[in-house]
PDB file of C-alpha atoms and ligand atoms in Angstrom:
ATOM      1  CA  MET B  94      18.374   6.472 -11.623  1.00 53.00           C
ATOM      2  CA  THR B  95      21.194   7.642 -10.052  1.00 54.00           C
ATOM      3  CA  PRO B  96      23.339   4.538  -8.390  1.00 58.00           C
ATOM      4  CA  THR B  97      23.182   4.283  -4.689  1.00 71.00           C
ATOM      5  CA  CYS B  98      24.258   1.906  -1.921  1.00 86.00           C
ATOM      6  CA  GLU B  99      24.670  -1.808  -1.411  1.00 89.00           C
ATOM      7  CA  LYS B 100      22.633  -1.728   1.356  1.00 92.00           C
ATOM      8  CA  ILE B 101      19.749  -1.075  -0.462  1.00 94.00           C
ATOM      9  CA  ASP B 102      20.280  -3.959  -2.560  1.00 94.00           C
ATOM     10  CA  GLU B 103      20.237  -5.831   0.157  1.00 95.00           C
ATOM     11  CA  LEU B 104      16.538  -4.493   1.226  1.00 96.00           C
ATOM     12  CA  LEU B 105      15.566  -4.930  -2.092  1.00 97.00           C
ATOM     13  CA  ASP B 106      16.545  -8.691  -2.394  1.00 97.00           C
ATOM     14  CA  LEU B 107      14.352  -9.608   1.642  1.00 97.00           C
ATOM     15  CA  VAL B 108      10.832  -7.499   0.040  1.00 97.00           C
ATOM     16  CA  LYS B 109      11.434  -9.770  -3.325  1.00 97.00           C
ATOM     17  CA  GLN B 110      11.451 -12.654  -0.664  1.00 98.00           C
ATOM     18  CA  GLN B 111       8.953 -11.329   1.729  1.00 97.00           C
ATOM     19  CA  GLN B 112       6.477 -10.369  -1.521  1.00 98.00           C
ATOM     20  CA  MET B 113       7.202 -14.207  -3.151  1.00 98.00           C
ATOM     21  CA  PHE B 114       6.177 -16.191   0.561  1.00 98.00           C
ATOM     22  CA  LEU B 115       2.892 -14.048   0.795  1.00 98.00           C
ATOM     23  CA  GLU B 116       1.493 -14.560  -2.869  1.00 97.00           C
ATOM     24  CA  MET B 117       2.462 -18.259  -2.146  1.00 97.00           C
ATOM     25  CA  PHE B 118       0.169 -18.325   1.599  1.00 98.00           C
ATOM     26  CA  ALA B 119      -2.018 -16.508   0.083  1.00 98.00           C
ATOM     27  CA  ARG B 120      -2.658 -18.491  -3.316  1.00 97.00           C
ATOM     28  CA  SER B 121      -2.409 -21.691   0.200  1.00 98.00           C
ATOM     29  CA  TRP B 122      -5.167 -19.957   1.611  1.00 98.00           C
ATOM     30  CA  VAL B 123      -7.993 -19.320  -0.769  1.00 98.00           C
ATOM     31  CA  SER B 124      -7.005 -22.919  -1.643  1.00 98.00           C
ATOM     32  CA  ASP B 125      -7.921 -24.076   1.558  1.00 98.00           C
ATOM     33  CA  TYR B 126     -10.661 -21.340   1.406  1.00 98.00           C
ATOM     34  CA  ARG B 127     -12.833 -22.523  -1.615  1.00 97.00           C
ATOM     35  CA  SER B 128     -12.134 -26.309  -0.585  1.00 98.00           C
ATOM     36  CA  SER B 129     -14.015 -25.988   2.461  1.00 97.00           C
ATOM     37  CA  GLY B 130     -17.242 -23.623   1.019  1.00 97.00           C
ATOM     38  CA  GLY B 131     -15.681 -20.127   1.333  1.00 97.00           C
ATOM     39  CA  THR B 132     -15.817 -17.521  -1.320  1.00 96.00           C
ATOM     40  CA  VAL B 133     -12.975 -15.036  -2.306  1.00 97.00           C
ATOM     41  CA  PHE B 134     -13.970 -12.667  -5.022  1.00 95.00           C
ATOM     42  CA  CYS B 135     -10.617 -11.250  -6.156  1.00 94.00           C
ATOM     43  CA  GLY B 136     -10.019 -11.121  -9.737  1.00 87.00           C
ATOM     44  CA  LYS B 137      -8.170  -9.717 -12.968  1.00 81.00           C
ATOM     45  CA  GLY B 138      -9.714  -6.538 -13.791  1.00 80.00           C
ATOM     46  CA  CYS B 139     -11.876  -6.084 -10.248  1.00 87.00           C
ATOM     47  CA  SER B 140      -9.468  -3.226  -9.213  1.00 91.00           C
ATOM     48  CA  ASN B 141     -12.027  -1.528  -6.459  1.00 92.00           C
ATOM     49  CA  CYS B 142      -9.785  -2.074  -3.402  1.00 94.00           C
ATOM     50  CA  CYS B 143      -7.091   0.405  -5.405  1.00 95.00           C
ATOM     51  CA  SER B 144      -9.046   3.142  -4.032  1.00 92.00           C
ATOM     52  CA  LEU B 145      -7.596   2.945  -0.886  1.00 93.00           C
ATOM     53  CA  ALA B 146      -4.426   4.468   0.181  1.00 96.00           C
ATOM     54  CA  VAL B 147      -1.687   2.049   0.559  1.00 97.00           C
ATOM     55  CA  HIS B 148       1.466   2.980   2.061  1.00 98.00           C
ATOM     56  CA  THR B 149       4.960   0.512   2.424  1.00 98.00           C
ATOM     57  CA  GLY B 150       8.125   0.447   3.686  1.00 98.00           C
ATOM     58  CA  PHE B 151      10.457   2.558   1.860  1.00 98.00           C
ATOM     59  CA  ALA B 152      11.890  -0.821  -0.491  1.00 97.00           C
ATOM     60  CA  GLU B 153       8.645  -2.015  -1.921  1.00 98.00           C
ATOM     61  CA  ALA B 154       7.728   1.980  -2.825  1.00 98.00           C
ATOM     62  CA  LEU B 155      11.634   1.623  -4.410  1.00 98.00           C
ATOM     63  CA  ALA B 156      10.390  -2.010  -6.121  1.00 98.00           C
ATOM     64  CA  VAL B 157       7.959  -0.396  -8.039  1.00 98.00           C
ATOM     65  CA  ALA B 158       9.663   3.052  -8.299  1.00 98.00           C
ATOM     66  CA  ARG B 159      12.650   1.673 -10.541  1.00 96.00           C
ATOM     67  CA  GLN B 160       9.997  -0.401 -12.907  1.00 96.00           C
ATOM     68  CA  LEU B 161       8.306   2.643 -13.864  1.00 98.00           C
ATOM     69  CA  ASP B 162       8.173   4.305 -17.263  1.00 97.00           C
ATOM     70  CA  ASP B 163       7.967   8.338 -17.979  1.00 97.00           C
ATOM     71  CA  SER B 164       3.948   7.782 -18.269  1.00 97.00           C
ATOM     72  CA  GLN B 165       3.502   5.808 -15.106  1.00 98.00           C
ATOM     73  CA  ALA B 166       5.741   8.365 -13.693  1.00 98.00           C
ATOM     74  CA  GLU B 167       3.774  11.477 -15.168  1.00 98.00           C
ATOM     75  CA  ALA B 168       0.695   9.800 -13.055  1.00 98.00           C
ATOM     76  CA  VAL B 169       2.620   8.980  -9.994  1.00 98.00           C
ATOM     77  CA  GLU B 170       3.472  12.561  -9.262  1.00 98.00           C
ATOM     78  CA  ALA B 171       0.398  14.151 -10.108  1.00 98.00           C
ATOM     79  CA  TYR B 172      -1.089  11.940  -7.023  1.00 98.00           C
ATOM     80  CA  ALA B 173       1.400  13.087  -4.997  1.00 98.00           C
ATOM     81  CA  ILE B 174       0.650  16.313  -5.857  1.00 98.00           C
ATOM     82  CA  LYS B 175      -2.524  15.796  -5.146  1.00 98.00           C
ATOM     83  CA  LEU B 176      -2.149  14.619  -2.414  1.00 98.00           C
ATOM     84  CA  ARG B 177       0.415  16.571  -0.849  1.00 98.00           C
ATOM     85  CA  ASP B 178      -2.425  19.513  -1.635  1.00 97.00           C
ATOM     86  CA  LEU B 179      -4.830  17.727  -0.229  1.00 97.00           C
ATOM     87  CA  VAL B 180      -3.426  16.922   2.951  1.00 97.00           C
ATOM     88  CA  GLN B 181      -2.578  20.479   4.034  1.00 95.00           C
ATOM     89  CA  GLY B 182      -3.725  21.438   7.393  1.00 94.00           C
ATOM     90  CA  VAL B 183      -4.935  17.307   7.959  1.00 97.00           C
ATOM     91  CA  THR B 184      -3.621  15.434  10.940  1.00 96.00           C
ATOM     92  CA  GLU B 185      -6.080  12.912  11.778  1.00 97.00           C
ATOM     93  CA  LEU B 186      -5.907   9.530   9.948  1.00 96.00           C
ATOM     94  CA  PRO B 187      -9.648   8.780   9.348  1.00 93.00           C
ATOM     95  CA  GLU B 188     -10.302  11.807   7.710  1.00 95.00           C
ATOM     96  CA  TYR B 189      -7.270  11.592   5.237  1.00 96.00           C
ATOM     97  CA  LEU B 190      -8.904   7.744   4.548  1.00 93.00           C
ATOM     98  CA  ARG B 191     -12.001   9.358   3.815  1.00 90.00           C
ATOM     99  CA  LEU B 192     -10.235  12.683   1.592  1.00 93.00           C
ATOM    100  CA  HIS B 193      -8.175   9.905  -0.199  1.00 94.00           C
ATOM    101  CA  ARG B 194     -10.576   7.920  -0.464  1.00 89.00           C
ATOM    102  CA  GLN B 195     -13.740  10.035  -1.351  1.00 90.00           C
ATOM    103  CA  GLN B 196     -10.853  12.752  -4.003  1.00 95.00           C
ATOM    104  CA  MET B 197      -8.108  10.913  -4.777  1.00 96.00           C
ATOM    105  CA  GLY B 198      -9.590   8.204  -7.489  1.00 94.00           C
ATOM    106  CA  PHE B 199      -7.927   4.628  -8.416  1.00 96.00           C
ATOM    107  CA  CYS B 200      -4.011   4.297  -7.769  1.00 97.00           C
ATOM    108  CA  PRO B 201      -1.855   6.302 -10.665  1.00 98.00           C
ATOM    109  CA  LEU B 202      -0.319   2.597 -11.492  1.00 98.00           C
ATOM    110  CA  LEU B 203      -3.817   1.014 -12.886  1.00 96.00           C
ATOM    111  CA  ASN B 204      -4.342   0.498 -16.261  1.00 95.00           C
ATOM    112  CA  GLU B 205      -7.066   1.684 -18.639  1.00 92.00           C
ATOM    113  CA  SER B 206      -7.892  -2.439 -17.828  1.00 91.00           C
ATOM    114  CA  GLY B 207      -8.956  -2.208 -13.881  1.00 90.00           C
ATOM    115  CA  ALA B 208      -5.186  -4.040 -13.978  1.00 93.00           C
ATOM    116  CA  CYS B 209      -2.229  -3.284 -11.528  1.00 95.00           C
ATOM    117  CA  SER B 210       0.105  -2.451 -14.122  1.00 97.00           C
ATOM    118  CA  VAL B 211       3.230  -3.763 -11.565  1.00 98.00           C
ATOM    119  CA  TYR B 212       1.880  -6.712 -10.559  1.00 96.00           C
ATOM    120  CA  PRO B 213       4.683  -8.378 -10.105  1.00 97.00           C
ATOM    121  CA  VAL B 214       6.368  -5.752  -8.144  1.00 97.00           C
ATOM    122  CA  ARG B 215       3.217  -4.824  -6.057  1.00 97.00           C
ATOM    123  CA  PRO B 216       3.408  -4.222  -2.499  1.00 98.00           C
ATOM    124  CA  LEU B 217       2.566  -6.448   0.552  1.00 98.00           C
ATOM    125  CA  SER B 218      -0.652  -3.921   1.626  1.00 97.00           C
ATOM    126  CA  CYS B 219      -2.207  -5.045  -1.990  1.00 97.00           C
ATOM    127  CA  ARG B 220      -0.840  -8.378  -1.858  1.00 97.00           C
ATOM    128  CA  SER B 221      -3.264  -8.842   1.349  1.00 97.00           C
ATOM    129  CA  LEU B 222      -5.781  -7.455   0.621  1.00 96.00           C
ATOM    130  CA  ILE B 223      -8.105 -10.742  -0.464  1.00 97.00           C
ATOM    131  CA  SER B 224     -11.784  -9.804  -0.393  1.00 97.00           C
ATOM    132  CA  THR B 225     -14.939 -12.280   1.011  1.00 98.00           C
ATOM    133  CA  LYS B 226     -17.275 -10.123  -0.371  1.00 96.00           C
ATOM    134  CA  GLU B 227     -18.045  -8.849  -3.909  1.00 94.00           C
ATOM    135  CA  SER B 228     -15.539  -5.968  -5.067  1.00 92.00           C
ATOM    136  CA  ILE B 229     -19.152  -2.832  -4.640  1.00 92.00           C
ATOM    137  CA  TRP B 230     -18.105  -3.349  -0.549  1.00 94.00           C
ATOM    138  CA  CYS B 231     -14.434  -2.981  -1.388  1.00 93.00           C
ATOM    139  CA  GLY B 232     -15.066   0.053  -3.333  1.00 86.00           C
ATOM    140  CA  ALA B 233     -17.648   1.165  -0.575  1.00 87.00           C
ATOM    141  CA  ASP B 234     -17.813   4.949   1.405  1.00 83.00           C
ATOM    142  CA  PHE B 235     -19.327   3.284   4.496  1.00 83.00           C
ATOM    143  CA  SER B 236     -19.698   6.748   5.786  1.00 80.00           C
ATOM    144  CA  GLN B 237     -22.392   6.642   2.830  1.00 84.00           C
ATOM    145  CA  ILE B 238     -24.064   4.318   3.573  1.00 90.00           C
ATOM    146  CA  ALA B 239     -27.074   3.622   5.228  1.00 94.00           C
ATOM    147  CA  ALA B 240     -27.486   1.942   8.391  1.00 94.00           C
ATOM    148  CA  ALA B 241     -30.420  -0.633   7.304  1.00 96.00           C
ATOM    149  CA  GLN B 242     -27.535  -2.028   4.285  1.00 94.00           C
ATOM    150  CA  ARG B 243     -24.019  -1.709   6.911  1.00 93.00           C
ATOM    151  CA  ASP B 244     -25.877  -3.644   9.446  1.00 94.00           C
ATOM    152  CA  ALA B 245     -26.543  -6.680   6.581  1.00 96.00           C
ATOM    153  CA  PHE B 246     -23.450  -6.642   5.717  1.00 96.00           C
ATOM    154  CA  ILE B 247     -21.871  -6.865   9.074  1.00 96.00           C
ATOM    155  CA  ALA B 248     -24.525  -9.549   9.613  1.00 96.00           C
ATOM    156  CA  SER B 249     -23.349 -11.132   6.355  1.00 96.00           C
ATOM    157  CA  LEU B 250     -19.336 -10.960   7.243  1.00 97.00           C
ATOM    158  CA  ASP B 251     -17.341 -14.808   7.821  1.00 97.00           C
ATOM    159  CA  ARG B 252     -16.659 -13.685  11.346  1.00 97.00           C
ATOM    160  CA  LYS B 253     -14.020 -17.121  10.902  1.00 97.00           C
ATOM    161  CA  VAL B 254     -11.560 -15.157   8.769  1.00 98.00           C
ATOM    162  CA  VAL B 255     -11.894 -11.441   7.765  1.00 98.00           C
ATOM    163  CA  ALA B 256     -10.327  -8.881  10.223  1.00 97.00           C
ATOM    164  CA  PHE B 257     -14.269  -7.517  11.396  1.00 96.00           C
ATOM    165  CA  PRO B 258     -16.208  -5.005  10.965  1.00 94.00           C
ATOM    166  CA  SER B 259     -13.993  -5.319   7.448  1.00 95.00           C
ATOM    167  CA  HIS B 260     -14.778  -7.742   4.687  1.00 97.00           C
ATOM    168  CA  TYR B 261     -10.650  -8.840   3.943  1.00 97.00           C
ATOM    169  CA  VAL B 262      -8.990 -11.791   5.471  1.00 98.00           C
ATOM    170  CA  ALA B 263      -6.915 -10.909   8.853  1.00 98.00           C
ATOM    171  CA  VAL B 264      -4.678 -13.539   8.725  1.00 98.00           C
ATOM    172  CA  LEU B 265      -2.748 -12.343   5.122  1.00 98.00           C
ATOM    173  CA  GLN B 266      -3.560  -8.722   6.549  1.00 98.00           C
ATOM    174  CA  GLU B 267      -1.740  -9.887   9.208  1.00 98.00           C
ATOM    175  CA  SER B 268       1.163 -12.374   7.904  1.00 98.00           C
ATOM    176  CA  GLY B 269       1.453  -8.467   5.280  1.00 98.00           C
ATOM    177  CA  LYS B 270       2.033  -6.686   8.363  1.00 98.00           C
ATOM    178  CA  GLU B 271       4.191  -9.080  10.037  1.00 98.00           C
ATOM    179  CA  LEU B 272       6.279  -8.712   6.811  1.00 98.00           C
ATOM    180  CA  GLU B 273       6.017  -5.123   6.717  1.00 98.00           C
ATOM    181  CA  GLU B 274       7.618  -4.972  10.044  1.00 98.00           C
ATOM    182  CA  THR B 275      10.884  -7.483   9.046  1.00 97.00           C
ATOM    183  CA  CYS B 276      11.566  -4.691   6.499  1.00 97.00           C
ATOM    184  CA  ALA B 277      11.645  -2.281   9.160  1.00 97.00           C
ATOM    185  CA  LYS B 278      13.810  -4.182  10.950  1.00 98.00           C
ATOM    186  CA  ARG B 279      16.573  -5.004   9.029  1.00 97.00           C
ATOM    187  CA  MET B 280      16.376  -0.924   6.994  1.00 97.00           C
ATOM    188  CA  ARG B 281      16.562  -0.014  11.144  1.00 97.00           C
ATOM    189  CA  ALA B 282      19.431  -2.571  11.505  1.00 96.00           C
ATOM    190  CA  LEU B 283      21.414  -1.087   7.975  1.00 95.00           C
ATOM    191  CA  PHE B 284      21.042   2.215   8.440  1.00 96.00           C
ATOM    192  CA  GLY B 285      19.510   3.041  11.578  1.00 96.00           C
ATOM    193  CA  PHE B 286      16.281   4.030  10.225  1.00 97.00           C
ATOM    194  CA  ALA B 287      13.271   2.932   8.310  1.00 98.00           C
ATOM    195  CA  LEU B 288      10.773   5.034   6.157  1.00 97.00           C
ATOM    196  CA  TYR B 289       7.480   4.510   5.844  1.00 98.00           C
ATOM    197  CA  GLY B 290       4.603   6.187   3.833  1.00 98.00           C
ATOM    198  CA  ASN B 291       2.372   6.991   0.872  1.00 98.00           C
ATOM    199  CA  LEU B 292       3.026   4.461  -2.023  1.00 98.00           C
ATOM    200  CA  GLY B 293       2.930   7.283  -4.582  1.00 98.00           C
ATOM    201  CA  VAL B 294       4.536   9.745  -2.721  1.00 98.00           C
ATOM    202  CA  LEU B 295       7.065   7.735  -1.591  1.00 98.00           C
ATOM    203  CA  ILE B 296       8.015   6.568  -5.567  1.00 98.00           C
ATOM    204  CA  HIS B 297       7.763  10.173  -6.681  1.00 98.00           C
ATOM    205  CA  LEU B 298      10.438  11.169  -3.808  1.00 98.00           C
ATOM    206  CA  ILE B 299      12.680   9.103  -5.126  1.00 98.00           C
ATOM    207  CA  ARG B 300      12.710   9.658  -9.105  1.00 98.00           C
ATOM    208  CA  SER B 301      12.328  13.130  -8.287  1.00 97.00           C
ATOM    209  CA  HIS B 302      13.887  14.283  -5.489  1.00 97.00           C
ATOM    210  CA  GLY B 303      15.922  11.542  -4.727  1.00 96.00           C
ATOM    211  CA  LEU B 304      14.977   9.570  -1.714  1.00 97.00           C
ATOM    212  CA  ASP B 305      16.998   6.528  -1.921  1.00 96.00           C
ATOM    213  CA  VAL B 306      20.624   8.413  -2.061  1.00 95.00           C
ATOM    214  CA  ALA B 307      19.289  10.852   0.707  1.00 96.00           C
ATOM    215  CA  CYS B 308      18.996   7.258   1.942  1.00 95.00           C
ATOM    216  CA  CYS B 309      22.120   6.538   1.854  1.00 94.00           C
ATOM    217  CA  SER B 310      23.579   9.062   3.335  1.00 94.00           C
ATOM    218  CA  GLY B 311      21.385   8.835   6.719  1.00 95.00           C
ATOM    219  CA  ALA B 312      18.295  10.287   8.009  1.00 97.00           C
ATOM    220  CA  ALA B 313      18.807  14.091   8.503  1.00 97.00           C
ATOM    221  CA  ALA B 314      19.179  13.818   4.553  1.00 97.00           C
ATOM    222  CA  CYS B 315      15.828  12.261   4.127  1.00 97.00           C
ATOM    223  CA  ALA B 316      14.151  14.455   6.464  1.00 97.00           C
ATOM    224  CA  GLU B 317      15.812  17.389   4.269  1.00 97.00           C
ATOM    225  CA  ALA B 318      14.814  16.300   1.169  1.00 97.00           C
ATOM    226  CA  LEU B 319      11.235  15.951   2.607  1.00 98.00           C
ATOM    227  CA  VAL B 320      10.999  19.490   3.522  1.00 97.00           C
ATOM    228  CA  LYS B 321      12.808  20.169   0.562  1.00 97.00           C
ATOM    229  CA  SER B 322      10.383  19.043  -1.619  1.00 97.00           C
ATOM    230  CA  GLY B 323       7.014  20.173   0.930  1.00 97.00           C
ATOM    231  CA  PHE B 324       6.094  16.539   1.498  1.00 98.00           C
ATOM    232  CA  ASN B 325       7.314  16.120   5.329  1.00 97.00           C
ATOM    233  CA  HIS B 326       3.570  15.467   6.259  1.00 98.00           C
ATOM    234  CA  PRO B 327       3.594  12.933   9.000  1.00 97.00           C
ATOM    235  CA  LEU B 328       0.610  11.588   7.380  1.00 98.00           C
ATOM    236  CA  LEU B 329       2.153  10.809   4.198  1.00 98.00           C
ATOM    237  CA  VAL B 330       5.859   9.624   5.300  1.00 98.00           C
ATOM    238  CA  THR B 331       7.321   9.125   8.979  1.00 98.00           C
ATOM    239  CA  ILE B 332      10.849   8.114   9.902  1.00 97.00           C
ATOM    240  CA  SER B 333      11.110   5.890  12.310  1.00 94.00           C
TER     241      SER B 333
HETATM  242  S1  LIG J 775      -0.307  -0.655  -6.574  1.00 61.91           S
HETATM  243 FE1  LIG J 775      -1.030  -2.057  -8.154  1.00 61.91          FE
HETATM  244  S2  LIG J 775      -2.396  -3.071  -6.095  1.00 61.91           S
HETATM  245 FE2  LIG J 775      -2.113  -1.803  -5.951  1.00 61.91          FE
HETATM  246  S3  LIG J 775      -3.337  -0.665  -5.149  1.00 61.91           S
HETATM  247 FE3  LIG J 775      -2.213   0.374  -6.728  1.00 61.91          FE
HETATM  248  S4  LIG J 775      -2.815  -0.650  -8.738  1.00 61.91           S
HETATM  249 FE4  LIG J 775      -3.926  -1.451  -7.090  1.00 61.91          FE
END
């Protein structure tokens, strides 16, 4: 890949520390919850949450982009282009999330065994998604579920720990968001702006459109790269 500036390496170091911190926190939380009688259903090969749209800060996407081989990069490119075409004319987040779930399939980084092919560098948003219900619920499209079944699901939730009305652990999601915001603040301090967006789209822009090099030149260069590549859609990437 094209060499970038030292500021990017500083961001990558921060992201690595944050991901390790959340990993340890999640393990400790899960262990305590299980000891107190709670059940967590996440495990290797359990991948239904990998059909959700994953959004991350720029540095986390860069950490993944630097790990990919050519075939992984091709799968990510196909995903990014399909998503770019799918969201043309879409302006609302709920519509974007619904279309993503119904038409994008699984994350392009999920391998044939149903495991994450970039597990050591997977983003905070993936690490923070810990399920207190069976995996079928992680892949459920609630707009297609009968009201009685949906009510039974909601009644079964452990409201003390979940981000209600979801079945994911609230404190871990909140921690992931706080860590993401810390990284965004650091990026603003170093670069004068922060980038946030869809994981596959950011990876594709880094690998094929020089978004990492553009970052080192400033927000205007990033905005230009988004326009030139056709990915200047606020639901896909934002510059703040
Ligand atoms: S990056 Fe890995 S954990 Fe995250 S959605 Fe993709 S396959 Fe799943």
